[in-house]
Coordinates of C-alpha atoms and ligand atoms in Angstrom, one line a residue:
M1 CA -22.2 28.8 -5.4
V2 CA -21.5 25.5 -3.4
S3 CA -23.7 22.8 -4.5
E4 CA -25.6 21.2 -1.7
Q5 CA -25.5 17.7 -3.4
L6 CA -22.5 15.3 -2.3
F7 CA -21.9 13.3 -5.4
D8 CA -20.5 9.9 -4.9
V9 CA -18.0 10.5 -7.7
L10 CA -16.9 13.4 -9.5
V11 CA -14.9 13.0 -12.8
I12 CA -12.6 15.9 -13.8
G13 CA -12.4 15.9 -17.7
A14 CA -15.3 14.6 -20.0
G15 CA -12.9 12.9 -22.9
P16 CA -13.4 9.3 -23.8
T17 CA -11.7 8.1 -20.6
G18 CA -13.5 10.4 -18.1
M19 CA -16.9 9.1 -19.7
A20 CA -15.8 5.6 -19.7
C21 CA -15.1 6.0 -15.9
A22 CA -18.4 7.9 -15.4
I23 CA -20.3 4.9 -17.0
A24 CA -18.4 2.4 -15.0
C25 CA -19.4 4.2 -11.7
Q26 CA -22.9 4.8 -12.6
R27 CA -23.3 0.9 -13.5
Q28 CA -22.2 0.3 -9.6
G29 CA -25.2 2.6 -8.9
F30 CA -23.1 5.5 -8.0
R31 CA -24.4 9.3 -8.5
V32 CA -21.8 10.7 -10.7
V33 CA -20.9 14.2 -12.3
L34 CA -18.4 15.1 -14.9
V35 CA -16.9 18.5 -15.1
D36 CA -15.0 19.7 -18.3
K37 CA -13.5 23.2 -18.9
G38 CA -14.7 22.7 -22.6
C39 CA -17.3 20.8 -24.4
L40 CA -17.7 17.2 -24.3
T41 CA -14.8 15.3 -25.6
N42 CA -13.0 18.8 -26.0
S43 CA -9.7 17.3 -26.9
L44 CA -11.2 15.3 -29.8
F45 CA -13.1 18.7 -30.6
H46 CA -9.9 20.5 -31.1
Y47 CA -8.2 18.0 -33.4
P48 CA -7.8 18.7 -37.1
A49 CA -11.0 19.1 -38.7
N50 CA -10.7 16.6 -41.4
M51 CA -8.8 13.9 -39.5
T52 CA -9.3 10.4 -39.4
F53 CA -8.4 8.2 -36.5
F54 CA -5.6 5.7 -36.5
T55 CA -7.8 3.1 -34.8
T56 CA -10.7 0.9 -36.0
P57 CA -14.0 2.1 -34.6
E58 CA -14.5 -1.0 -32.1
L59 CA -11.4 0.1 -30.1
L60 CA -12.8 3.5 -29.6
E61 CA -15.9 2.2 -27.9
I62 CA -17.2 2.7 -24.4
G63 CA -20.0 1.8 -22.2
D64 CA -20.5 -1.3 -24.5
M65 CA -22.2 0.9 -27.2
P66 CA -21.5 -0.2 -30.7
F67 CA -19.6 2.5 -32.7
S68 CA -20.6 1.5 -36.4
S69 CA -19.0 3.6 -39.4
P70 CA -18.6 2.8 -43.1
N71 CA -15.0 3.7 -42.8
Q72 CA -12.2 1.4 -41.8
K73 CA -11.0 4.2 -39.3
P74 CA -13.5 6.8 -38.4
T75 CA -13.4 10.3 -38.8
R76 CA -13.4 12.9 -36.1
A77 CA -16.9 14.0 -37.0
E78 CA -18.2 10.4 -36.5
A79 CA -16.2 10.2 -33.2
L80 CA -17.8 13.3 -32.2
E81 CA -21.2 11.9 -33.1
Y82 CA -20.4 8.6 -31.1
Y83 CA -19.8 10.1 -27.9
R84 CA -22.4 12.4 -28.0
K85 CA -24.7 9.6 -28.3
V86 CA -23.1 7.5 -25.8
S87 CA -23.5 10.6 -23.4
E88 CA -27.2 10.7 -24.2
H89 CA -27.9 7.0 -23.6
Y90 CA -26.2 7.1 -20.4
K91 CA -27.8 10.3 -19.2
L92 CA -24.3 11.5 -18.0
D93 CA -24.5 14.5 -15.8
I94 CA -21.8 16.9 -17.5
R95 CA -21.0 20.5 -16.3
Q96 CA -19.4 21.7 -19.3
Y97 CA -17.3 24.8 -19.9
E98 CA -16.3 24.7 -16.1
R99 CA -12.6 24.5 -15.3
V100 CA -11.6 22.9 -12.2
D101 CA -9.1 25.5 -10.6
R102 CA -8.5 23.4 -7.2
V103 CA -9.7 20.9 -4.8
S104 CA -10.0 21.2 -1.3
G105 CA -11.3 18.7 1.4
S106 CA -10.4 15.3 1.7
D107 CA -11.5 11.5 1.0
G108 CA -15.2 11.3 1.6
D109 CA -16.1 15.1 1.2
F110 CA -13.8 16.6 -1.4
R111 CA -14.8 20.3 -2.6
V112 CA -13.9 20.7 -6.5
H113 CA -13.6 24.5 -7.2
T114 CA -14.5 25.6 -10.8
V115 CA -14.7 28.6 -12.7
D116 CA -17.0 29.0 -15.7
R117 CA -16.8 31.1 -18.8
F118 CA -17.9 34.0 -17.2
E119 CA -15.3 33.8 -14.4
R120 CA -18.0 32.8 -11.9
E121 CA -16.9 30.5 -9.2
H122 CA -18.8 27.2 -8.2
V123 CA -18.0 24.4 -5.9
H124 CA -18.9 20.7 -6.3
R125 CA -18.9 18.1 -3.6
A126 CA -18.0 14.6 -4.0
Q127 CA -16.8 11.8 -1.9
K128 CA -14.3 10.2 -4.6
L129 CA -12.5 12.1 -7.5
I130 CA -11.3 10.7 -10.8
V131 CA -8.9 12.7 -12.7
A132 CA -9.0 12.2 -16.4
T133 CA -7.5 15.4 -17.8
G134 CA -5.4 14.2 -20.6
Y135 CA -2.6 16.0 -22.2
Y136 CA -3.6 18.0 -25.3
D137 CA -4.2 21.4 -23.5
L138 CA -0.4 22.1 -23.0
P139 CA 1.9 22.1 -26.3
N140 CA 5.6 21.2 -25.7
Y141 CA 6.8 24.8 -26.4
L142 CA 10.5 25.0 -28.1
G143 CA 11.4 28.6 -26.4
L144 CA 12.2 30.1 -29.6
P145 CA 12.7 33.8 -30.4
G146 CA 9.4 34.5 -32.3
E147 CA 7.5 31.4 -30.9
D148 CA 4.8 34.0 -29.4
L149 CA 3.9 35.8 -32.8
P150 CA 0.5 35.1 -33.7
K151 CA 1.4 33.2 -36.9
V152 CA 3.0 30.4 -35.0
M153 CA 0.5 27.7 -34.0
H154 CA 1.0 24.3 -31.9
Y155 CA -2.4 22.9 -33.2
Y156 CA -3.2 22.1 -36.7
D157 CA -6.9 22.6 -37.7
E158 CA -7.7 22.8 -41.6
P159 CA -5.6 23.6 -44.7
H160 CA -7.7 26.4 -46.3
P161 CA -6.4 29.6 -44.7
Y162 CA -2.7 28.5 -46.0
F163 CA -3.1 28.2 -49.6
A164 CA -0.4 29.8 -51.5
Q165 CA 1.6 30.6 -48.3
D166 CA 5.0 29.7 -47.3
V167 CA 4.2 27.2 -44.2
L168 CA 6.9 25.6 -41.9
V169 CA 6.1 22.5 -40.2
I170 CA 8.3 21.5 -37.0
G171 CA 8.3 18.0 -35.9
G172 CA 8.8 14.4 -37.0
K173 CA 5.7 12.3 -36.0
N174 CA 2.5 11.6 -37.0
S175 CA 0.8 15.1 -36.5
A176 CA 3.5 16.7 -38.5
A177 CA 3.6 14.3 -41.3
I178 CA -0.2 14.5 -41.6
A179 CA -0.3 18.2 -41.3
A180 CA 2.5 18.9 -43.8
L181 CA 0.7 16.4 -46.4
D182 CA -2.7 18.2 -45.9
L183 CA -1.3 21.5 -46.4
W184 CA 0.6 20.4 -49.6
R185 CA -2.4 18.9 -51.0
H186 CA -4.4 22.2 -50.4
G187 CA -1.9 24.4 -52.2
A188 CA 0.5 25.7 -49.4
R189 CA 4.3 25.6 -50.0
V190 CA 5.5 23.4 -47.2
T191 CA 8.7 22.9 -45.5
L192 CA 9.2 20.2 -42.8
V193 CA 11.8 20.6 -40.3
H194 CA 12.9 17.8 -38.0
R195 CA 15.8 17.6 -35.4
G196 CA 16.1 13.9 -36.0
A197 CA 17.9 12.1 -38.7
E198 CA 14.6 10.8 -40.4
L199 CA 11.0 11.0 -39.7
H200 CA 10.1 9.1 -36.6
R201 CA 9.6 5.2 -36.7
H202 CA 6.2 5.4 -35.0
I203 CA 4.7 7.3 -38.1
K204 CA 1.8 5.2 -39.2
Y205 CA 2.6 2.6 -42.1
W206 CA -0.2 4.2 -44.3
I207 CA 1.4 7.8 -43.8
K208 CA 5.2 7.0 -43.9
P209 CA 5.3 6.3 -47.7
D210 CA 3.3 9.2 -48.6
I211 CA 5.2 11.8 -46.9
E212 CA 8.6 10.2 -47.9
N213 CA 7.4 10.2 -51.6
R214 CA 6.5 13.7 -51.4
I215 CA 10.0 14.7 -49.9
K216 CA 11.6 12.6 -52.5
N217 CA 9.6 14.3 -55.2
G218 CA 10.6 17.6 -53.9
E219 CA 6.8 18.6 -53.3
V220 CA 7.6 18.9 -49.7
A221 CA 10.8 20.2 -48.7
A222 CA 12.4 18.6 -45.7
Y223 CA 15.4 19.3 -43.4
F224 CA 16.8 16.9 -41.4
H225 CA 19.1 17.3 -38.3
T226 CA 18.0 20.8 -38.3
T227 CA 16.3 23.1 -35.9
V228 CA 14.6 26.3 -36.0
S229 CA 16.5 29.3 -34.3
D230 CA 14.5 32.2 -34.9
I231 CA 11.1 33.1 -36.4
T232 CA 10.4 36.7 -37.5
E233 CA 7.1 38.2 -39.2
D234 CA 8.3 37.4 -42.5
T235 CA 11.1 34.4 -42.5
V236 CA 12.2 31.4 -40.5
T237 CA 16.0 30.9 -39.8
L238 CA 17.1 27.0 -39.8
E239 CA 20.2 25.7 -38.3
T240 CA 20.8 22.9 -40.9
P241 CA 24.0 20.5 -41.2
E242 CA 25.1 22.7 -44.2
G243 CA 24.7 25.9 -42.0
E244 CA 22.2 28.7 -41.5
K245 CA 19.3 29.2 -44.0
V246 CA 16.8 31.7 -43.9
L247 CA 13.6 31.1 -45.6
P248 CA 10.6 33.2 -46.5
N249 CA 7.6 32.3 -44.3
Q250 CA 4.0 33.2 -43.2
F251 CA 2.8 30.4 -41.0
V252 CA 4.4 28.2 -38.7
F253 CA 3.0 24.9 -37.2
A254 CA 5.1 23.8 -34.5
L255 CA 3.8 20.3 -33.8
T256 CA 6.2 19.1 -31.2
G257 CA 3.7 17.1 -28.9
Y258 CA 1.8 18.1 -25.5
H259 CA 2.1 17.1 -21.9
P260 CA -0.1 16.5 -19.1
D261 CA -0.9 19.5 -16.7
F262 CA 1.7 18.3 -14.0
D263 CA 1.1 21.4 -11.4
F264 CA -2.5 20.6 -11.6
I265 CA -1.8 16.9 -10.6
E266 CA 0.5 17.9 -7.9
S267 CA -1.8 20.6 -6.6
L268 CA -4.3 17.7 -5.8
G269 CA -1.4 16.2 -3.4
V270 CA -0.6 13.6 -5.9
N271 CA 3.2 12.6 -6.2
L272 CA 5.1 12.2 -9.3
D273 CA 7.8 9.9 -10.0
A274 CA 10.6 11.7 -10.9
E275 CA 12.7 8.7 -11.9
N276 CA 9.8 7.4 -14.2
A277 CA 8.8 9.9 -16.6
R278 CA 7.0 12.0 -13.9
C279 CA 4.2 9.1 -13.8
P280 CA 1.6 10.0 -11.0
I281 CA 2.0 7.6 -8.0
C282 CA -0.8 5.3 -8.1
D283 CA -2.0 1.7 -7.3
P284 CA -1.7 -0.1 -10.8
A285 CA -4.4 -2.4 -9.9
T286 CA -7.1 0.1 -8.6
L287 CA -5.5 3.5 -9.9
E288 CA -6.0 5.2 -6.6
S289 CA -3.2 7.7 -6.2
N290 CA -1.1 8.4 -3.2
A291 CA -3.7 10.9 -2.2
K292 CA -6.6 8.9 -0.6
G293 CA -9.8 9.0 -2.7
I294 CA -8.2 10.4 -5.8
Y295 CA -8.2 8.3 -9.1
L296 CA -6.3 8.6 -12.1
A297 CA -7.3 7.5 -15.6
G298 CA -6.3 7.8 -19.1
V299 CA -3.1 9.1 -20.6
I300 CA -2.0 10.9 -17.5
V301 CA -1.4 7.8 -16.0
A302 CA 1.9 7.1 -18.2
G303 CA 3.3 10.8 -17.2
E304 CA 5.4 12.2 -20.1
R305 CA 5.1 9.2 -21.9
T306 CA 1.9 10.2 -24.0
N307 CA 2.5 7.7 -26.6
E308 CA 1.5 4.5 -24.4
I309 CA -1.9 5.1 -23.2
F310 CA -4.7 5.9 -25.9
I311 CA -8.3 5.8 -26.2
E312 CA -8.0 2.1 -27.0
N313 CA -6.4 1.2 -23.7
G314 CA -7.5 4.0 -21.3
R315 CA -11.0 3.2 -21.7
F316 CA -10.7 0.3 -19.5
H317 CA -9.4 2.3 -16.6
G318 CA -13.2 3.0 -15.4
D319 CA -13.8 -0.4 -14.6
L320 CA -10.9 -0.8 -12.3
I321 CA -11.7 2.5 -10.7
A322 CA -15.3 1.6 -10.1
K323 CA -14.6 -1.6 -8.6
D324 CA -12.4 -0.1 -6.1
I325 CA -14.7 2.6 -5.1
A326 CA -17.5 0.0 -4.9
A327 CA -15.6 -1.9 -2.3
K328 CA -15.1 1.4 -0.1
V329 CA -18.5 3.5 -0.7
P330 CA -21.9 2.3 0.0
V331 CA -24.1 2.8 -2.9
T332 CA -26.7 5.7 -2.3
A333 CA -28.3 6.7 -5.6
Ligands
FAD1 C1 -4.3 13.8 -33.5 C2 -4.7 12.9 -32.7 C3 -5.2 11.6 -33.1 C4 -5.4 10.5 -32.3 N1 -5.7 9.4 -32.7 C5 -5.9 8.1 -31.8 C6 -6.5 7.1 -32.3 O1 -6.6 6.8 -33.6 N2 -7.0 6.0 -31.3 C7 -6.7 6.4 -29.9 O2 -7.1 5.5 -29.2 N3 -6.1 7.4 -29.5 C8 -5.7 8.5 -30.6 N4 -5.1 9.6 -30.0 C9 -5.0 10.0 -28.5 C10 -6.4 10.2 -27.9 O3 -7.0 11.0 -28.5 C11 -6.0 10.5 -26.6 O4 -5.2 9.7 -25.8 C12 -7.2 10.5 -25.6 O5 -8.1 11.6 -25.9 C13 -7.0 10.7 -24.1 O6 -8.3 10.5 -23.7 P1 -8.6 11.0 -22.1 O7 -10.1 11.1 -22.1 O8 -7.5 10.5 -21.3 O9 -8.1 12.6 -22.6 P2 -8.8 14.0 -23.3 O10 -9.5 13.2 -24.5 O11 -7.7 14.8 -23.5 O12 -9.9 14.3 -22.1 C14 -9.4 15.3 -21.2 C15 -10.4 16.3 -21.0 O13 -10.1 16.8 -19.6 C16 -10.5 18.3 -20.0 N5 -9.6 19.1 -18.9 C17 -8.2 19.2 -18.7 N6 -8.0 19.9 -17.7 C18 -9.2 20.2 -17.1 C19 -9.5 21.1 -15.9 N7 -8.6 21.4 -15.2 N8 -10.6 20.9 -15.7 C20 -11.8 20.6 -16.3 N9 -11.5 19.8 -17.5 C21 -10.2 19.5 -17.8 C22 -10.3 18.6 -21.2 O14 -10.9 19.9 -21.8 C23 -10.5 17.2 -21.9 O15 -11.7 17.3 -22.4 C24 -5.1 10.6 -30.8 C25 -4.5 11.8 -30.4 C26 -4.4 13.2 -31.3 C27 -3.8 14.2 -30.8

């Protein structure tokens, strides 16, 4: 179904950054629509159920709306509540559960082709596009034999199903450390495997001593300088500095990071900088990409360096973009 309405701005991705962009554009007087393949703040919804953010609440705020929390660091549930309230307050027009498949047309009249949950096709029209699609949809697969078994997961949710089970956690950063601790605290037998010599130096200062002490006490088994070479229904095989080790295993969490959908970005005509972490080419002052009329926002601006842009700094991208669009498009709303 082709929409008759020509929006001024269409934002792909209704995460915190996409929402901040939509608010900034609405404030300039533009008619804006957001499209997300999942629910509002879909990535946050899929974060571990009991997670706590690393950031204090005021750094997660968008649209100048206060985020109050009794906690020094807010929980996932509080953040979901907050972003819902922001969306209601600004009356954001969000088309949830529509995945953007491709874009046709050009600056001034883009056609955004989406597919909904029932495989029905829709087309939205907009003068300008903002791409804020994040990085959480595509895990960094390890390419291991057995990685496709249903017991292997790339997202950690909650600990209860793993009580009294042998669980392997692969990774050496925050997500792996947090999952290993949560699993151990809820009765799983946890083994942590990391290819590096030690846990990553970016692990948050309040998490590091906790995981290090669990390892020192033998409560979480840990193998460093170690990789996984095989996963079967009942075992995992580790390549350790002392040789091969086969461990009993019922579940594996491969928490080795995620990456932006580079194919999608390129399909829009946006070039990637092969010399610089595949950063999409864009003007840092306006965030307009080499594809005229298409802007980039949030974590995708840093390409493969997914640990450079977070909610705390990506939330300001909307203002840069809205200012540039305002200089180019007459307000119609
Ligand atoms: C466990 C964890 C904890 C974190 N804690 C913090 C923290 O404390 N502080 C902080 O600042 N950052 C934190 N981050 C990072 C932060 O959450 C991300 O950087 C942030 O979500 C990026 O925002 P975004 O809007 O750019 O992308 P996202 O929030 O990922 O939003 C992208 C949206 O685009 C949608 N989308 C993708 N492709 C399509 C498509 N083709 N069609 C339609 N929709 C699409 C997705 O469904 C999603 O809703 C954390 C990340 C993780 C994983």
